[in-house]
Short mmCIF file of C-alpha atoms in Angstrom, two decimals:
data_model
loop_
_atom_site.label_atom_id
_atom_site.label_comp_id
_atom_site.label_asym_id
_atom_site.label_seq_id
_atom_site.Cartn_x
_atom_site.Cartn_y
_atom_site.Cartn_z
CA SER P 242 94.62 177.85 -26.82
CA ASN P 243 94.33 180.99 -24.46
CA SER P 244 91.18 183.06 -24.86
CA GLU P 245 93.03 186.05 -26.14
CA GLU P 246 94.51 184.21 -29.00
CA PRO P 247 93.08 184.25 -32.59
CA TYR P 248 90.43 181.61 -33.37
CA ILE P 249 92.51 180.52 -36.29
CA LEU P 250 94.99 179.04 -33.88
CA ASP P 251 92.55 176.46 -32.83
CA LEU P 252 92.73 175.03 -36.33
CA LEU P 253 96.41 174.26 -35.96
CA SER P 254 97.63 170.85 -35.12
CA GLU P 255 98.62 170.33 -31.50
CA SER P 256 102.23 169.91 -32.40
CA LEU P 257 102.09 173.33 -34.22
CA GLN P 258 100.36 174.91 -31.37
CA ALA P 259 103.11 173.60 -29.08
CA GLU P 260 105.76 175.03 -31.16
CA LEU P 261 104.09 178.38 -31.17
CA GLN P 262 103.72 178.32 -27.46
CA LEU P 263 107.44 177.38 -27.01
CA ALA P 264 108.53 180.21 -29.23
CA ARG P 265 106.16 182.47 -27.16
CA TYR P 266 107.73 181.53 -23.78
CA ASN P 267 111.24 180.96 -24.96
CA GLU P 268 112.84 183.97 -23.35
CA GLY P 269 111.30 183.18 -19.88
CA LEU P 270 112.44 179.44 -20.14
CA ALA P 271 115.82 180.20 -21.21
CA SER P 272 116.35 182.50 -18.34
CA LEU P 273 115.93 179.61 -15.74
CA PRO P 274 119.23 177.73 -15.31
CA PHE P 275 117.48 174.22 -15.46
CA PHE P 276 115.88 174.96 -18.92
CA ALA P 277 118.87 176.87 -20.09
CA LYS P 278 121.07 173.61 -19.58
CA LEU P 279 118.56 171.58 -21.32
CA PHE P 280 118.56 173.84 -24.30
CA ARG P 281 122.41 173.33 -24.69
CA ASN P 282 122.61 169.80 -23.65
CA LYS P 283 123.26 167.56 -26.77
CA PHE P 284 122.57 164.37 -24.92
CA LEU P 285 118.97 165.46 -24.36
CA SER P 286 118.55 167.04 -27.60
CA LEU P 287 116.14 164.39 -29.10
CA GLN P 288 113.81 164.65 -26.18
CA GLU P 289 114.10 168.21 -24.88
CA GLU P 290 112.26 169.86 -27.57
CA GLN P 291 109.13 167.70 -27.04
CA VAL P 292 109.50 168.19 -23.30
CA MET P 293 109.76 171.90 -23.71
CA GLN P 294 106.86 172.10 -26.02
CA THR P 295 104.70 170.14 -23.84
CA ILE P 296 105.53 172.33 -20.83
CA ALA P 297 104.83 175.54 -23.00
CA ASN P 298 101.53 174.17 -24.05
CA LYS P 299 100.26 172.54 -20.98
CA ALA P 300 101.96 174.12 -17.98
CA MET P 301 102.39 177.73 -18.94
CA THR P 302 100.16 180.85 -19.50
CA VAL P 303 100.30 184.60 -19.80
CA LEU P 304 98.80 186.53 -16.77
CA GLU P 305 97.61 190.09 -17.34
CA THR P 306 96.98 192.19 -14.22
CA ALA P 307 95.64 195.64 -13.39
CA GLU P 308 96.54 198.00 -10.55
CA ASP P 309 96.38 196.61 -7.09
CA ASP P 310 95.82 193.06 -8.21
CA VAL P 311 97.17 190.40 -5.69
CA ILE P 312 99.30 187.77 -7.38
CA PHE P 313 99.76 185.66 -4.28
CA CYS P 314 99.64 186.06 -0.41
CA HIS P 315 101.74 185.39 2.47
CA GLY P 316 101.28 182.00 3.94
CA ASN P 317 99.52 180.46 0.93
CA LEU P 318 100.84 177.34 -0.81
CA ALA P 319 102.73 178.38 -3.95
CA ALA P 320 101.14 177.03 -7.02
CA ALA P 321 103.09 178.79 -9.70
CA ALA P 322 106.25 180.65 -10.73
CA TYR P 323 106.05 184.08 -12.32
CA TYR P 324 108.28 185.88 -14.89
CA ALA P 325 107.75 189.48 -14.93
CA LEU P 326 107.78 190.98 -18.51
CA ASP P 327 108.79 194.50 -19.39
CA ASP P 328 106.97 197.51 -17.85
CA CYS P 329 105.83 195.39 -14.98
CA SER P 330 105.30 197.37 -11.70
CA MET P 331 104.75 195.61 -8.56
CA LEU P 332 105.52 195.58 -4.78
CA TYR P 333 106.73 192.65 -2.57
CA LEU P 334 105.63 193.04 1.01
CA GLN P 335 107.18 190.64 3.65
CA PRO P 336 106.38 190.85 7.36
CA ASN P 337 109.19 192.77 9.33
CA VAL P 338 110.98 193.55 6.10
CA ALA P 339 111.15 196.70 3.92
CA VAL P 340 109.03 196.75 0.75
CA VAL P 341 110.88 195.59 -2.25
CA LYS P 342 110.10 196.49 -5.83
CA PRO P 343 111.18 193.39 -8.03
CA GLY P 344 112.66 193.92 -11.18
CA CYS P 345 111.38 192.86 -14.62
CA ARG P 346 112.53 189.86 -16.38
CA GLU P 347 113.21 187.87 -13.29
CA TRP P 348 111.45 184.76 -11.94
CA ILE P 349 109.46 184.96 -8.64
CA SER P 350 108.59 181.91 -6.63
CA GLU P 351 110.65 179.53 -8.68
CA MET P 352 111.08 177.30 -5.63
CA CYS P 353 107.66 175.83 -5.89
CA LEU P 354 108.84 174.15 -9.13
CA TRP P 355 111.39 172.14 -7.08
CA THR P 356 109.78 171.78 -3.57
CA GLU P 357 106.71 172.50 -1.59
CA TRP P 358 106.75 176.25 -0.72
CA LEU P 359 104.70 178.56 1.30
CA HIS P 360 104.86 182.08 0.13
CA LEU P 361 106.73 184.32 2.60
CA GLY P 362 105.23 187.62 1.38
CA ASP P 363 102.57 189.39 -0.70
CA LEU P 364 103.10 190.22 -4.37
CA ILE P 365 100.88 193.07 -5.46
CA THR P 366 100.89 194.99 -8.84
CA SER P 367 101.06 198.78 -8.80
CA SER P 368 100.02 199.23 -12.43
CA PHE P 369 99.02 197.20 -15.48
CA SER P 370 101.50 194.26 -15.68
CA LYS P 371 102.06 190.93 -17.54
CA PHE P 372 103.61 187.82 -16.31
CA ILE P 373 104.70 184.49 -17.91
CA VAL P 374 103.46 181.69 -15.62
CA ILE P 375 104.64 178.22 -14.97
CA LYS P 376 101.95 176.10 -13.16
CA ALA P 377 103.78 173.88 -10.68
CA GLN P 378 101.74 170.78 -10.60
CA GLU P 379 101.48 170.51 -14.45
CA PHE P 380 105.21 171.09 -14.80
CA CYS P 381 106.06 168.44 -12.38
CA GLU P 382 103.85 165.99 -13.98
CA ILE P 383 105.39 166.57 -17.48
CA VAL P 384 108.96 166.34 -16.34
CA SER P 385 108.47 163.29 -14.14
CA LYS P 386 107.20 161.40 -17.28
CA ALA P 387 110.21 162.33 -19.42
CA GLY P 388 113.17 159.80 -18.64
CA PRO P 389 116.39 161.62 -18.94
CA CYS P 390 114.72 165.12 -18.13
CA GLN P 391 113.40 163.57 -14.92
CA VAL P 392 116.78 162.54 -13.88
CA GLN P 393 118.23 166.02 -14.55
CA GLY P 394 115.31 167.47 -12.82
CA HIS P 395 115.83 165.27 -9.71
CA TYR P 396 119.41 166.35 -9.36
CA TYR P 397 118.69 170.05 -10.17
CA ALA P 398 116.02 169.99 -7.47
CA LEU P 399 118.42 168.54 -4.90
CA GLU P 400 121.18 171.24 -5.52
CA TYR P 401 118.38 173.86 -5.56
CA VAL P 402 116.90 173.00 -2.30
CA GLU P 403 120.31 172.52 -0.71
CA ALA P 404 121.24 176.16 -1.82
CA LEU P 405 117.91 177.50 -0.70
CA ASN P 406 118.22 175.86 2.76
CA GLU P 407 121.51 177.87 3.27
CA VAL P 408 119.80 181.15 2.72
CA GLN P 409 119.28 183.18 6.10
CA ASP P 410 116.82 185.67 4.73
CA ALA P 411 114.76 183.71 2.30
CA SER P 412 111.86 185.26 0.30
CA ASP P 413 109.89 184.36 -2.74
CA LEU P 414 112.39 186.68 -4.69
CA TRP P 415 115.26 184.52 -4.05
CA GLN P 416 117.35 183.72 -7.10
CA ARG P 417 119.63 180.71 -7.11
CA PRO P 418 123.17 181.84 -8.00
CA VAL P 419 123.96 180.85 -11.58
CA LYS P 420 126.52 178.12 -11.87
CA GLU P 421 127.17 175.14 -14.08
CA LEU P 422 125.67 171.94 -12.69
CA GLY P 423 127.97 169.00 -12.62
CA PRO P 424 126.64 166.47 -14.89
CA ALA P 425 128.74 163.41 -13.97
CA GLN P 426 126.33 161.68 -11.40
CA ALA P 427 123.28 162.35 -13.60
CA VAL P 428 125.00 160.72 -16.52
CA ALA P 429 126.09 157.54 -14.57
CA ASP P 430 122.43 157.31 -13.44
CA MET P 431 121.19 157.55 -16.94
CA GLU P 432 123.64 154.82 -18.00
CA HIS P 433 122.27 152.58 -15.22
CA ILE P 434 118.55 153.39 -15.39
CA PHE P 435 118.20 153.48 -19.28
CA GLY P 436 120.96 151.27 -20.41
CA TRP P 437 122.63 153.91 -22.53
CA PRO P 438 126.32 152.87 -22.80
CA GLY P 439 128.83 155.49 -23.54
CA ALA P 440 126.66 158.26 -22.39
CA THR P 441 129.62 160.10 -20.79
CA LYS P 442 131.23 160.28 -24.21
CA VAL P 443 128.11 162.17 -25.66
CA MET P 444 127.47 164.53 -22.77
CA PRO P 445 129.41 167.85 -23.40
CA SER P 446 131.73 169.00 -20.82
CA PRO P 447 131.01 172.26 -19.12
CA PRO P 448 132.87 175.23 -20.87
#
C-alpha cells in the first residue's frame, strides 16, 4: 500500500486491497473511454473486475505536488498518464505555443498508454495539486496478459493512434473525441483466438 495509507490496510488480503484501490481510482478510470467501455461490456464482465483491480493495485498511484513542481519535461519519454483532481492548478508550456492552463478532471499524456510518446511540453504545478497516475509500463503488462482485454486494448490502441496521427497541433493535453468503438472486429477475433462460439450474441450492441 502507499506510504500515506493507514498501517491497518497492510493487514488486509491482497484482493481486498485491490478492491479498495479500484474504488479509490474509479472516477479517473471511468473517464477514460477504454475503461468506460470495459465497465459496461457484459462480454468481459467476468474478467474486467479482476483486470481493473490489478491495474488499480499495481499500476496506479496518487501524486501530490507543491508549487512549481515539474510533472514532466519537453522531450522526455512519457512514462505515465495523469488525471488532475479538484483544485489542481498547473501550467502547460509548449515551445512556440501560448501557455495553457489545463482543466481539472481531465487525463494528460494518455497517449503513452497506447504508443511510445515523447512529451511535447512541460507540465508545472502552480500550487498544491493532486493527480491520479497510471504508470504506462505496468498498465501495458497487465492488459497484455488478460486475454479478451488485450484484444480490446489492441483495437483501441489502433484507433487511438490513427486519430492522434490526424491531429495537426498535437500536445500532451490532446483528448481523443469520445465515440463508441465498433466491437465487430474485436468480437470476431475473440471467437477465433479463444474459441468462444456465439460471442456476437453476447456482446451488447452500442446504444
